[in-house]
Each structure stands twice: as structure tokens, then as C-alpha cells.
Amino acid sequence: MSSARVIDGKAVAAQVRADIAKKVEALKSAHGFTPGLAVVLVGEDPASQVYVRNKGQQTKEVGMNSIEHKLPAETSEADLLALVENLNNDDSINGILVQLPLPKHINSEKVLNTINPDKDVDGFHPTNVGRLWVGEPALAPCTPTGSVILAKSVQENLTGMNAVIIGRSNIVGKPMAALLLRENCTVTVAHSRTKDIASVVKGADLVIAAVGIAEFVKGDWIKPGAIVIDVGINRVEVPGGKAKLKGDVDYAAAAEVAGAITPVPGGVGPMTIACLLKNTLQAAQMQRGLEITA
Ligand code: NAD
């Protein structure tokens, strides 16, 4: 029997979006402008098309302008860079997101590094990475930002918690470490070369799993009462059935021990777009020299 509180990512994401919608409305009435988010999709990757559609819908729902640029798979790197430059110079665009993965003939790093850091709502530009680590106002990557909001929905003050992050990617693990340091956690980043990972996780009051391996974190690794945030999204084939989404944590076993846990799906997933919208509002406020309320 599960004893952990289930953290409802859909509900928390809806609250974040409602809060953004109010602030967008306030911006419009006080300053007469509407933040705009440009999303660039190159090619026809089916998963990317779904993400871009969802992003566009939710952007409009919070009252912002959504601008989509859908380019054919054979678009040259030079043409994509020129589009990014145009968006950098367009005052009606406050946030730019280039959907990954890009086709192989395009250097993703070059494209992401061309985005004006002040409009980099994915938070991947080295300037934003640096700003985040030195504690300047920064656009931080969306998935880690959403994960921290979920942890804080259980316990508002994370100060002094032992946080163990499993995974050290630039998209999730590393920025998560910076964000949790900002929350005054004692942070450990475990990864593929960590020795005896079970005992490292056993010391954690807060576990963040971002490994990309289904059910990697076992129930008996979890300290009783810990908060468990499962970032993983793994498609697992079920014999004779449709593929199922599984997290990086053995949910059923961990829920017996944890104090609170995010499900997959319905945990971290819905937070990512909500935090993209939060970043777009923050970017708009920063660009106009307004107080950041996002
Ligand atoms: P990644 O593959 O870039 O990084 C995985 C990390 O896990 C690496 O740093 C690696 O060191 C670590 N790792 C791999 N094998 C390990 C092992 N045996 N022991 C310990 N550590 C190990 O992945 P990522 O982009 O950080 O994504 C991680 C997971 O989060 C994936 O399942 C991905 O689908 C999911 N994800 C979800 C969202 C979301 O919106 N919810 C967003 C991004 C990623």
C-alpha cells in the first residue's frame, strides 16, 4: 500500500499558468504590451510537432502571443541562423525557442548560442548558465525549474535538505544542482561513474532522478519520508500491449517509503511548458526593465 503523498504536477502546472495569465493581464493593462514567444521547428519529427502544438496552445491560453516558424527538414544552417537573428532583433518577440533535435546537418550548439541570451527561454545559452551559477537574474532551464516548484509544493523551505540529483546533463542534472544550491540544499550530483549509488541516495531528503533508465531508482534506496521527484520519461514496451511511460524511479516500491513522490506521467512533465511560459514572462519583464514577478 502506498503511503506517500502523490504530487499532482498537472494541478501545480495549472496554478503556475493561472498565475502567469494574471501577470500577463497586469502587464497589458499597465504597460500596453503583450509578451511574445517564437517557437522554431525544423523538420517533421512527430514528437516535436506535438510539443510545439502544445506550447503554442498554452502560450495563447495565458494571453501571450505565440509565433510559430515551421521550416522544412532541408533548411540550411545559414537560413536558420538568419531567422534566429531576425527574431533577436524583433521587439515583439520576448522569447525564442528552437525545438530540438535539429536535423543532423545543422550544428545545434551554434544555433542555440546565436539566440540572444535575454530571449533564451530554454536557458541553454552559456551566458544564462553562467548567470544562474553566479546568482544573477537568469533564465533557467524549464524542467529543473519545474522540479524545484514541485518539491516546494510539498515543503516551501528546502534549506538544509540533503538533495541527491541522479544525472549530470546540461538540460536537467547540472542546472538542477545550481537551482537547489540557491534553495540552500546540500547538493550531491550522482552519475554513471558514481560508486555505490544506492547508499548515496539513501542519505537524501530530496531525490531528483534524471537518468533516462526506467525504474532505475529502487524503493529500498529511498530514505523514509523523502521527497522524490522523478524527471524520467521512458517508453517501455509492454508485451502484447501499447508502450507505457515509466519514470526513472520504481514508483510502486518508492511510494511505500517516500513522504511525497511525483508520478509519471502527470508529475514533472506538465511543469516544463508552464515554466517555459514563466521564463517568457520573466524575459519580457527583464527586457522592458520592469520588476520581475514571474
Ligand atoms: P541524459 O541522457 O542527457 O543524461 C542522463 C544522465 O544520467 C547522465 O548525466 C548520466 O551520467 C546519468 N546516468 C546514466 N546512466 C547512469 C547510471 N547507470 N547510474 C547513474 N547515473 C547514470 O538525459 P537527460 O536529458 O538529463 O534526461 C534524463 C531523463 O529525463 C530522461 O528520461 C528524459 O526523457 C527525461 N526528461 C524529461 C523532461 C520533462 O519534461 N519531464 C525533460 C528533459 C528530460
mmCIF file of C-alpha atoms and ligand atoms in Angstrom:
data_model
loop_
_atom_site.group_PDB
_atom_site.id
_atom_site.type_symbol
_atom_site.label_atom_id
_atom_site.label_comp_id
_atom_site.label_asym_id
_atom_site.label_seq_id
_atom_site.Cartn_x
_atom_site.Cartn_y
_atom_site.Cartn_z
ATOM 1 C CA MET A 1 0.000 0.000 0.000
ATOM 2 C CA SER A 2 1.337 3.368 -0.974
ATOM 3 C CA SER A 3 1.841 5.853 1.844
ATOM 4 C CA ALA A 4 3.484 8.756 0.014
ATOM 5 C CA ARG A 5 1.644 11.910 -0.900
ATOM 6 C CA VAL A 6 1.303 11.978 -4.687
ATOM 7 C CA ILE A 7 2.459 15.304 -6.093
ATOM 8 C CA ASP A 8 -0.020 16.353 -8.783
ATOM 9 C CA GLY A 9 2.092 18.002 -11.474
ATOM 10 C CA LYS A 10 -0.930 18.779 -13.636
ATOM 11 C CA ALA A 11 -2.588 20.720 -10.822
ATOM 12 C CA VAL A 12 0.595 22.612 -9.879
ATOM 13 C CA ALA A 13 1.262 23.436 -13.554
ATOM 14 C CA ALA A 14 -2.311 24.766 -13.882
ATOM 15 C CA GLN A 15 -1.694 27.022 -10.867
ATOM 16 C CA VAL A 16 1.561 28.293 -12.401
ATOM 17 C CA ARG A 17 -0.234 29.056 -15.687
ATOM 18 C CA ALA A 18 -3.117 30.806 -13.885
ATOM 19 C CA ASP A 19 -0.591 32.980 -12.040
ATOM 20 C CA ILE A 20 1.192 33.823 -15.320
ATOM 21 C CA ALA A 21 -2.123 34.667 -17.013
ATOM 22 C CA LYS A 22 -2.890 37.194 -14.237
ATOM 23 C CA LYS A 23 0.546 38.774 -14.555
ATOM 24 C CA VAL A 24 0.319 38.950 -18.355
ATOM 25 C CA GLU A 25 -3.032 40.705 -17.979
ATOM 26 C CA ALA A 26 -1.451 43.155 -15.483
ATOM 27 C CA LEU A 27 1.408 43.841 -17.947
ATOM 28 C CA LYS A 28 -1.066 44.540 -20.728
ATOM 29 C CA SER A 29 -3.125 46.973 -18.692
ATOM 30 C CA ALA A 30 -0.175 48.754 -17.035
ATOM 31 C CA HIS A 31 2.233 48.853 -19.983
ATOM 32 C CA GLY A 32 0.093 48.113 -23.043
ATOM 33 C CA PHE A 33 2.110 45.265 -24.445
ATOM 34 C CA THR A 34 1.736 41.514 -24.842
ATOM 35 C CA PRO A 35 4.734 39.185 -24.421
ATOM 36 C CA GLY A 36 5.505 37.088 -27.498
ATOM 37 C CA LEU A 37 7.091 33.630 -27.733
ATOM 38 C CA ALA A 38 8.539 32.411 -31.029
ATOM 39 C CA VAL A 39 8.939 28.666 -31.472
ATOM 40 C CA VAL A 40 11.011 27.382 -34.379
ATOM 41 C CA LEU A 41 10.510 23.840 -35.634
ATOM 42 C CA VAL A 42 12.733 22.401 -38.352
ATOM 43 C CA GLY A 43 11.526 19.180 -39.972
ATOM 44 C CA GLU A 44 8.633 16.884 -39.161
ATOM 45 C CA ASP A 45 9.638 14.862 -36.104
ATOM 46 C CA PRO A 46 6.222 13.684 -34.790
ATOM 47 C CA ALA A 47 7.069 14.132 -31.072
ATOM 48 C CA SER A 48 8.429 17.636 -31.734
ATOM 49 C CA GLN A 49 5.264 18.554 -33.652
ATOM 50 C CA VAL A 50 3.157 17.573 -30.623
ATOM 51 C CA TYR A 51 5.381 19.583 -28.241
ATOM 52 C CA VAL A 52 5.257 22.640 -30.490
ATOM 53 C CA ARG A 53 1.461 22.420 -30.807
ATOM 54 C CA ASN A 54 1.065 22.156 -27.008
ATOM 55 C CA LYS A 55 3.451 25.045 -26.437
ATOM 56 C CA GLY A 56 1.528 27.230 -28.893
ATOM 57 C CA GLN A 57 -1.838 26.406 -27.324
ATOM 58 C CA GLN A 58 -0.711 27.048 -23.769
ATOM 59 C CA THR A 59 1.075 30.274 -24.751
ATOM 60 C CA LYS A 60 -2.205 31.631 -26.149
ATOM 61 C CA GLU A 61 -4.164 30.391 -23.122
ATOM 62 C CA VAL A 62 -2.093 32.587 -20.771
ATOM 63 C CA GLY A 63 -2.711 35.585 -23.041
ATOM 64 C CA MET A 64 0.688 35.787 -24.780
ATOM 65 C CA ASN A 65 1.364 35.931 -28.495
ATOM 66 C CA SER A 66 2.531 32.632 -29.996
ATOM 67 C CA ILE A 67 4.532 32.804 -33.213
ATOM 68 C CA GLU A 68 5.422 29.526 -34.909
ATOM 69 C CA HIS A 69 8.032 29.129 -37.630
ATOM 70 C CA LYS A 70 7.799 25.714 -39.256
ATOM 71 C CA LEU A 71 10.681 25.103 -41.640
ATOM 72 C CA PRO A 72 11.342 22.138 -43.929
ATOM 73 C CA ALA A 73 13.881 19.497 -42.833
ATOM 74 C CA GLU A 74 16.291 20.588 -45.594
ATOM 75 C CA THR A 75 16.540 24.191 -44.279
ATOM 76 C CA SER A 76 20.192 25.263 -44.316
ATOM 77 C CA GLU A 77 22.040 26.208 -41.151
ATOM 78 C CA ALA A 78 22.620 29.687 -42.606
ATOM 79 C CA ASP A 79 18.884 30.235 -43.162
ATOM 80 C CA LEU A 80 18.068 29.063 -39.635
ATOM 81 C CA LEU A 81 20.747 31.351 -38.164
ATOM 82 C CA ALA A 82 19.317 34.251 -40.196
ATOM 83 C CA LEU A 83 15.827 33.562 -38.808
ATOM 84 C CA VAL A 84 17.197 33.490 -35.239
ATOM 85 C CA GLU A 85 18.930 36.841 -35.865
ATOM 86 C CA ASN A 86 15.665 38.316 -37.147
ATOM 87 C CA LEU A 87 13.856 37.130 -34.027
ATOM 88 C CA ASN A 88 16.684 38.525 -31.854
ATOM 89 C CA ASN A 89 16.087 41.943 -33.451
ATOM 90 C CA ASP A 90 12.279 41.827 -33.333
ATOM 91 C CA ASP A 91 10.939 43.802 -30.331
ATOM 92 C CA SER A 92 7.599 41.978 -30.402
ATOM 93 C CA ILE A 93 9.411 38.704 -29.624
ATOM 94 C CA ASN A 94 10.480 38.279 -25.990
ATOM 95 C CA GLY A 95 11.294 34.571 -26.021
ATOM 96 C CA ILE A 96 12.838 32.312 -28.670
ATOM 97 C CA LEU A 97 12.770 28.540 -28.536
ATOM 98 C CA VAL A 98 14.348 26.347 -31.183
ATOM 99 C CA GLN A 99 12.841 22.891 -30.845
ATOM 100 C CA LEU A 100 15.416 20.097 -30.515
ATOM 101 C CA PRO A 101 16.501 17.793 -32.024
ATOM 102 C CA LEU A 102 17.559 19.675 -35.158
ATOM 103 C CA PRO A 103 18.359 17.796 -38.397
ATOM 104 C CA LYS A 104 21.895 16.368 -38.430
ATOM 105 C CA HIS A 105 23.295 18.849 -40.980
ATOM 106 C CA ILE A 106 22.660 21.725 -38.544
ATOM 107 C CA ASN A 107 25.009 22.444 -35.633
ATOM 108 C CA SER A 108 22.585 22.744 -32.682
ATOM 109 C CA GLU A 109 25.149 24.352 -30.408
ATOM 110 C CA LYS A 110 25.826 27.093 -32.935
ATOM 111 C CA VAL A 111 22.104 27.793 -33.320
ATOM 112 C CA LEU A 112 21.399 27.845 -29.562
ATOM 113 C CA ASN A 113 24.399 30.094 -28.965
ATOM 114 C CA THR A 114 23.095 32.564 -31.566
ATOM 115 C CA ILE A 115 19.899 33.191 -29.581
ATOM 116 C CA ASN A 116 20.111 36.467 -27.656
ATOM 117 C CA PRO A 117 20.619 35.271 -24.022
ATOM 118 C CA ASP A 118 17.919 37.718 -22.879
ATOM 119 C CA LYS A 119 15.419 35.870 -25.115
ATOM 120 C CA ASP A 120 16.774 32.372 -24.407
ATOM 121 C CA VAL A 121 13.700 30.976 -22.630
ATOM 122 C CA ASP A 122 15.124 27.427 -22.676
ATOM 123 C CA GLY A 123 18.013 28.688 -20.525
ATOM 124 C CA PHE A 124 20.617 26.712 -22.506
ATOM 125 C CA HIS A 125 22.835 29.624 -23.635
ATOM 126 C CA PRO A 126 26.232 29.628 -21.825
ATOM 127 C CA THR A 127 25.530 33.195 -20.679
ATOM 128 C CA ASN A 128 22.393 32.049 -18.848
ATOM 129 C CA VAL A 129 24.236 29.025 -17.445
ATOM 130 C CA GLY A 130 26.860 31.422 -16.056
ATOM 131 C CA ARG A 131 24.269 33.875 -14.737
ATOM 132 C CA LEU A 132 22.485 31.030 -12.962
ATOM 133 C CA TRP A 133 25.666 29.795 -11.254
ATOM 134 C CA VAL A 134 26.832 33.248 -10.135
ATOM 135 C CA GLY A 135 23.350 34.091 -8.833
ATOM 136 C CA GLU A 136 22.427 36.858 -11.288
ATOM 137 C CA PRO A 137 18.856 37.040 -12.632
ATOM 138 C CA ALA A 138 18.886 34.287 -15.248
ATOM 139 C CA LEU A 139 16.568 32.355 -17.489
ATOM 140 C CA ALA A 140 16.939 28.847 -16.018
ATOM 141 C CA PRO A 141 16.114 25.614 -17.870
ATOM 142 C CA CYS A 142 12.411 24.749 -17.633
ATOM 143 C CA THR A 143 12.407 21.117 -16.444
ATOM 144 C CA PRO A 144 14.664 21.696 -13.408
ATOM 145 C CA THR A 145 12.753 24.887 -12.560
ATOM 146 C CA GLY A 146 9.511 22.916 -12.646
ATOM 147 C CA SER A 147 11.008 20.153 -10.497
ATOM 148 C CA VAL A 148 12.007 22.653 -7.800
ATOM 149 C CA ILE A 149 8.498 24.160 -7.806
ATOM 150 C CA LEU A 150 7.081 20.650 -7.271
ATOM 151 C CA ALA A 151 9.457 19.977 -4.347
ATOM 152 C CA LYS A 152 8.460 23.329 -2.838
ATOM 153 C CA SER A 153 4.778 22.464 -3.224
ATOM 154 C CA VAL A 154 5.457 19.809 -0.565
ATOM 155 C CA GLN A 155 7.898 21.764 1.585
ATOM 156 C CA GLU A 156 8.121 25.510 0.952
ATOM 157 C CA ASN A 157 11.561 25.867 2.559
ATOM 158 C CA LEU A 158 14.186 23.406 1.281
ATOM 159 C CA THR A 159 17.022 24.943 3.331
ATOM 160 C CA GLY A 160 19.447 22.383 4.752
ATOM 161 C CA MET A 161 17.957 19.397 2.942
ATOM 162 C CA ASN A 162 20.317 16.774 1.593
ATOM 163 C CA ALA A 163 19.455 16.727 -2.102
ATOM 164 C CA VAL A 164 20.742 13.975 -4.363
ATOM 165 C CA ILE A 165 20.400 14.523 -8.106
ATOM 166 C CA ILE A 166 20.982 11.477 -10.290
ATOM 167 C CA GLY A 167 22.163 12.624 -13.722
ATOM 168 C CA ARG A 168 24.532 15.400 -14.779
ATOM 169 C CA SER A 169 23.163 16.528 -18.135
ATOM 170 C CA ASN A 170 23.262 20.176 -19.182
ATOM 171 C CA ILE A 171 19.475 20.141 -19.604
ATOM 172 C CA VAL A 172 18.473 18.666 -16.248
ATOM 173 C CA GLY A 173 21.116 17.497 -13.738
ATOM 174 C CA LYS A 174 23.579 20.409 -13.771
ATOM 175 C CA PRO A 175 21.045 23.277 -13.725
ATOM 176 C CA MET A 176 19.106 21.386 -11.040
ATOM 177 C CA ALA A 177 22.241 21.497 -8.871
ATOM 178 C CA ALA A 178 22.503 25.286 -9.310
ATOM 179 C CA LEU A 179 18.815 25.794 -8.512
ATOM 180 C CA LEU A 180 18.941 23.603 -5.395
ATOM 181 C CA LEU A 181 22.078 25.382 -4.141
ATOM 182 C CA ARG A 182 20.081 28.598 -4.495
ATOM 183 C CA GLU A 183 17.450 26.946 -2.236
ATOM 184 C CA ASN A 184 20.204 26.267 0.345
ATOM 185 C CA CYS A 185 20.202 22.490 -0.110
ATOM 186 C CA THR A 186 23.341 20.424 0.395
ATOM 187 C CA VAL A 187 23.662 19.090 -3.132
ATOM 188 C CA THR A 188 25.177 15.838 -4.384
ATOM 189 C CA VAL A 189 25.218 15.079 -8.099
ATOM 190 C CA ALA A 190 25.415 11.337 -8.785
ATOM 191 C CA HIS A 191 26.051 9.996 -12.283
ATOM 192 C CA SER A 192 27.087 6.972 -14.324
ATOM 193 C CA ARG A 193 30.511 6.766 -12.611
ATOM 194 C CA THR A 194 29.234 7.195 -9.031
ATOM 195 C CA LYS A 195 30.218 4.341 -6.703
ATOM 196 C CA ASP A 196 27.509 2.645 -4.628
ATOM 197 C CA ILE A 197 24.738 4.930 -5.812
ATOM 198 C CA ALA A 198 22.189 3.189 -3.545
ATOM 199 C CA SER A 199 23.941 4.372 -0.396
ATOM 200 C CA VAL A 200 24.329 7.896 -1.807
ATOM 201 C CA VAL A 201 20.568 8.069 -2.483
ATOM 202 C CA LYS A 202 19.786 6.615 0.966
ATOM 203 C CA GLY A 203 21.150 9.791 2.557
ATOM 204 C CA ALA A 204 18.813 12.052 0.578
ATOM 205 C CA ASP A 205 15.895 14.058 1.971
ATOM 206 C CA LEU A 206 15.203 15.104 -1.612
ATOM 207 C CA VAL A 207 15.849 12.761 -4.559
ATOM 208 C CA ILE A 208 15.794 14.042 -8.135
ATOM 209 C CA ALA A 209 16.029 11.250 -10.695
ATOM 210 C CA ALA A 210 17.086 12.314 -14.212
ATOM 211 C CA VAL A 211 18.806 9.224 -15.556
ATOM 212 C CA GLY A 212 16.781 8.085 -18.557
ATOM 213 C CA ILE A 213 16.595 4.438 -17.393
ATOM 214 C CA ALA A 214 13.155 3.070 -16.492
ATOM 215 C CA GLU A 215 12.745 2.246 -12.773
ATOM 216 C CA PHE A 216 16.471 2.729 -12.123
ATOM 217 C CA VAL A 217 15.941 4.004 -8.554
ATOM 218 C CA LYS A 218 14.741 1.207 -6.283
ATOM 219 C CA GLY A 219 12.294 1.538 -3.398
ATOM 220 C CA ASP A 220 14.823 0.417 -0.796
ATOM 221 C CA TRP A 221 17.209 3.248 -1.806
ATOM 222 C CA ILE A 222 14.701 5.819 -0.540
ATOM 223 C CA LYS A 223 15.023 7.271 2.952
ATOM 224 C CA PRO A 224 11.665 7.101 4.765
ATOM 225 C CA GLY A 225 9.791 10.373 4.323
ATOM 226 C CA ALA A 226 11.989 11.697 1.477
ATOM 227 C CA ILE A 227 10.585 13.830 -1.336
ATOM 228 C CA VAL A 228 11.088 12.058 -4.678
ATOM 229 C CA ILE A 229 10.949 13.988 -7.949
ATOM 230 C CA ASP A 230 11.055 11.713 -10.991
ATOM 231 C CA VAL A 231 12.116 13.546 -14.152
ATOM 232 C CA GLY A 232 12.442 10.422 -16.293
ATOM 233 C CA ILE A 233 10.208 9.727 -19.254
ATOM 234 C CA ASN A 234 10.918 6.264 -20.644
ATOM 235 C CA ARG A 235 8.796 4.492 -23.206
ATOM 236 C CA VAL A 236 8.644 0.841 -22.218
ATOM 237 C CA GLU A 237 7.180 -1.851 -24.468
ATOM 238 C CA VAL A 238 4.505 -3.920 -22.768
ATOM 239 C CA PRO A 239 4.148 -7.446 -24.198
ATOM 240 C CA GLY A 240 1.058 -7.581 -26.385
ATOM 241 C CA GLY A 241 0.069 -4.055 -25.463
ATOM 242 C CA LYS A 242 0.819 -0.418 -26.177
ATOM 243 C CA ALA A 243 4.060 1.140 -24.948
ATOM 244 C CA LYS A 244 3.798 2.589 -21.435
ATOM 245 C CA LEU A 245 5.557 5.616 -19.976
ATOM 246 C CA LYS A 246 7.721 4.853 -16.965
ATOM 247 C CA GLY A 247 9.787 7.110 -14.797
ATOM 248 C CA ASP A 248 13.351 6.651 -13.558
ATOM 249 C CA VAL A 249 12.024 5.535 -10.156
ATOM 250 C CA ASP A 250 10.335 2.254 -9.269
ATOM 251 C CA TYR A 251 7.181 4.157 -8.357
ATOM 252 C CA ALA A 252 5.190 1.457 -6.543
ATOM 253 C CA ALA A 253 8.084 0.490 -4.272
ATOM 254 C CA ALA A 254 9.302 4.053 -3.665
ATOM 255 C CA ALA A 255 5.780 5.277 -2.841
ATOM 256 C CA GLU A 256 5.737 2.819 0.102
ATOM 257 C CA VAL A 257 8.648 4.641 1.723
ATOM 258 C CA ALA A 258 8.726 8.231 0.426
ATOM 259 C CA GLY A 259 6.932 11.141 2.055
ATOM 260 C CA ALA A 260 5.925 12.530 -1.341
ATOM 261 C CA ILE A 261 6.521 11.428 -4.920
ATOM 262 C CA THR A 262 5.765 12.578 -8.463
ATOM 263 C CA PRO A 263 4.016 10.109 -10.793
ATOM 264 C CA VAL A 264 4.986 9.520 -14.434
ATOM 265 C CA PRO A 265 3.103 10.719 -16.384
ATOM 266 C CA GLY A 266 1.474 13.646 -14.571
ATOM 267 C CA GLY A 267 4.413 14.820 -12.459
ATOM 268 C CA VAL A 268 7.340 16.810 -13.836
ATOM 269 C CA GLY A 269 6.143 16.575 -17.476
ATOM 270 C CA PRO A 270 3.346 19.188 -17.282
ATOM 271 C CA MET A 271 5.648 21.620 -15.447
ATOM 272 C CA THR A 272 8.055 22.042 -18.355
ATOM 273 C CA ILE A 273 5.757 24.114 -20.603
ATOM 274 C CA ALA A 274 4.386 26.037 -17.595
ATOM 275 C CA CYS A 275 7.968 27.059 -16.765
ATOM 276 C CA LEU A 276 8.636 27.972 -20.399
ATOM 277 C CA LEU A 277 5.756 30.463 -20.130
ATOM 278 C CA LYS A 278 7.130 31.686 -16.791
ATOM 279 C CA ASN A 279 10.505 32.281 -18.477
ATOM 280 C CA THR A 280 8.844 34.141 -21.360
ATOM 281 C CA LEU A 281 7.104 36.474 -18.907
ATOM 282 C CA GLN A 282 10.376 36.943 -16.996
ATOM 283 C CA ALA A 283 12.245 37.667 -20.252
ATOM 284 C CA ALA A 284 9.633 40.266 -21.256
ATOM 285 C CA GLN A 285 9.872 41.963 -17.858
ATOM 286 C CA MET A 286 13.692 41.974 -17.958
ATOM 287 C CA GLN A 287 13.778 43.373 -21.499
ATOM 288 C CA ARG A 288 11.472 46.232 -20.500
ATOM 289 C CA GLY A 289 13.382 46.968 -17.283
ATOM 290 C CA LEU A 290 10.322 46.041 -15.177
ATOM 291 C CA GLU A 291 10.261 44.317 -11.817
ATOM 292 C CA ILE A 292 10.453 40.532 -12.252
ATOM 293 C CA THR A 293 7.277 38.970 -10.881
ATOM 294 C CA ALA A 294 7.319 35.781 -12.993
HETATM 295 P P1 NAD B 1 20.873 12.402 -20.476
HETATM 296 O O1 NAD B 1 20.923 11.078 -21.147
HETATM 297 O O2 NAD B 1 21.437 13.596 -21.133
HETATM 298 O O3 NAD B 1 21.586 12.278 -19.052
HETATM 299 C C1 NAD B 1 21.395 11.165 -18.234
HETATM 300 C C2 NAD B 1 22.303 11.266 -17.041
HETATM 301 O O4 NAD B 1 22.128 10.082 -16.273
HETATM 302 C C3 NAD B 1 23.787 11.354 -17.411
HETATM 303 O O5 NAD B 1 24.325 12.520 -16.828
HETATM 304 C C4 NAD B 1 24.413 10.113 -16.809
HETATM 305 O O6 NAD B 1 25.622 10.393 -16.097
HETATM 306 C C5 NAD B 1 23.380 9.619 -15.831
HETATM 307 N N1 NAD B 1 23.369 8.151 -15.849
HETATM 308 C C6 NAD B 1 23.266 7.336 -16.923
HETATM 309 N N2 NAD B 1 23.367 6.044 -16.539
HETATM 310 C C7 NAD B 1 23.539 6.062 -15.207
HETATM 311 C C8 NAD B 1 23.731 5.043 -14.233
HETATM 312 N N3 NAD B 1 23.755 3.776 -14.566
HETATM 313 N N4 NAD B 1 23.887 5.437 -12.955
HETATM 314 C C9 NAD B 1 23.857 6.733 -12.612
HETATM 315 N N5 NAD B 1 23.686 7.737 -13.492
HETATM 316 C C10 NAD B 1 23.530 7.410 -14.768
HETATM 317 O O7 NAD B 1 19.335 12.623 -20.083
HETATM 318 P P2 NAD B 1 18.528 13.962 -19.693
HETATM 319 O O8 NAD B 1 18.292 14.781 -20.900
HETATM 320 O O9 NAD B 1 19.114 14.599 -18.480
HETATM 321 O O10 NAD B 1 17.128 13.283 -19.297
HETATM 322 C C11 NAD B 1 17.004 12.394 -18.214
HETATM 323 C C12 NAD B 1 15.601 11.850 -18.174
HETATM 324 O O11 NAD B 1 14.691 12.926 -18.000
HETATM 325 C C13 NAD B 1 15.162 11.152 -19.469
HETATM 326 O O12 NAD B 1 14.290 10.090 -19.134
HETATM 327 C C14 NAD B 1 14.385 12.220 -20.210
HETATM 328 O O13 NAD B 1 13.400 11.680 -21.067
HETATM 329 C C15 NAD B 1 13.747 12.937 -19.052
HETATM 330 N N6 NAD B 1 13.415 14.350 -19.349
HETATM 331 C C16 NAD B 1 12.167 14.758 -19.018
HETATM 332 C C17 NAD B 1 11.803 16.069 -19.243
HETATM 333 C C18 NAD B 1 10.428 16.509 -18.848
HETATM 334 O O14 NAD B 1 9.884 17.425 -19.388
HETATM 335 N N7 NAD B 1 9.822 15.864 -17.850
HETATM 336 C C19 NAD B 1 12.686 16.956 -19.812
HETATM 337 C C20 NAD B 1 14.007 16.537 -20.104
HETATM 338 C C21 NAD B 1 14.339 15.216 -19.859
#
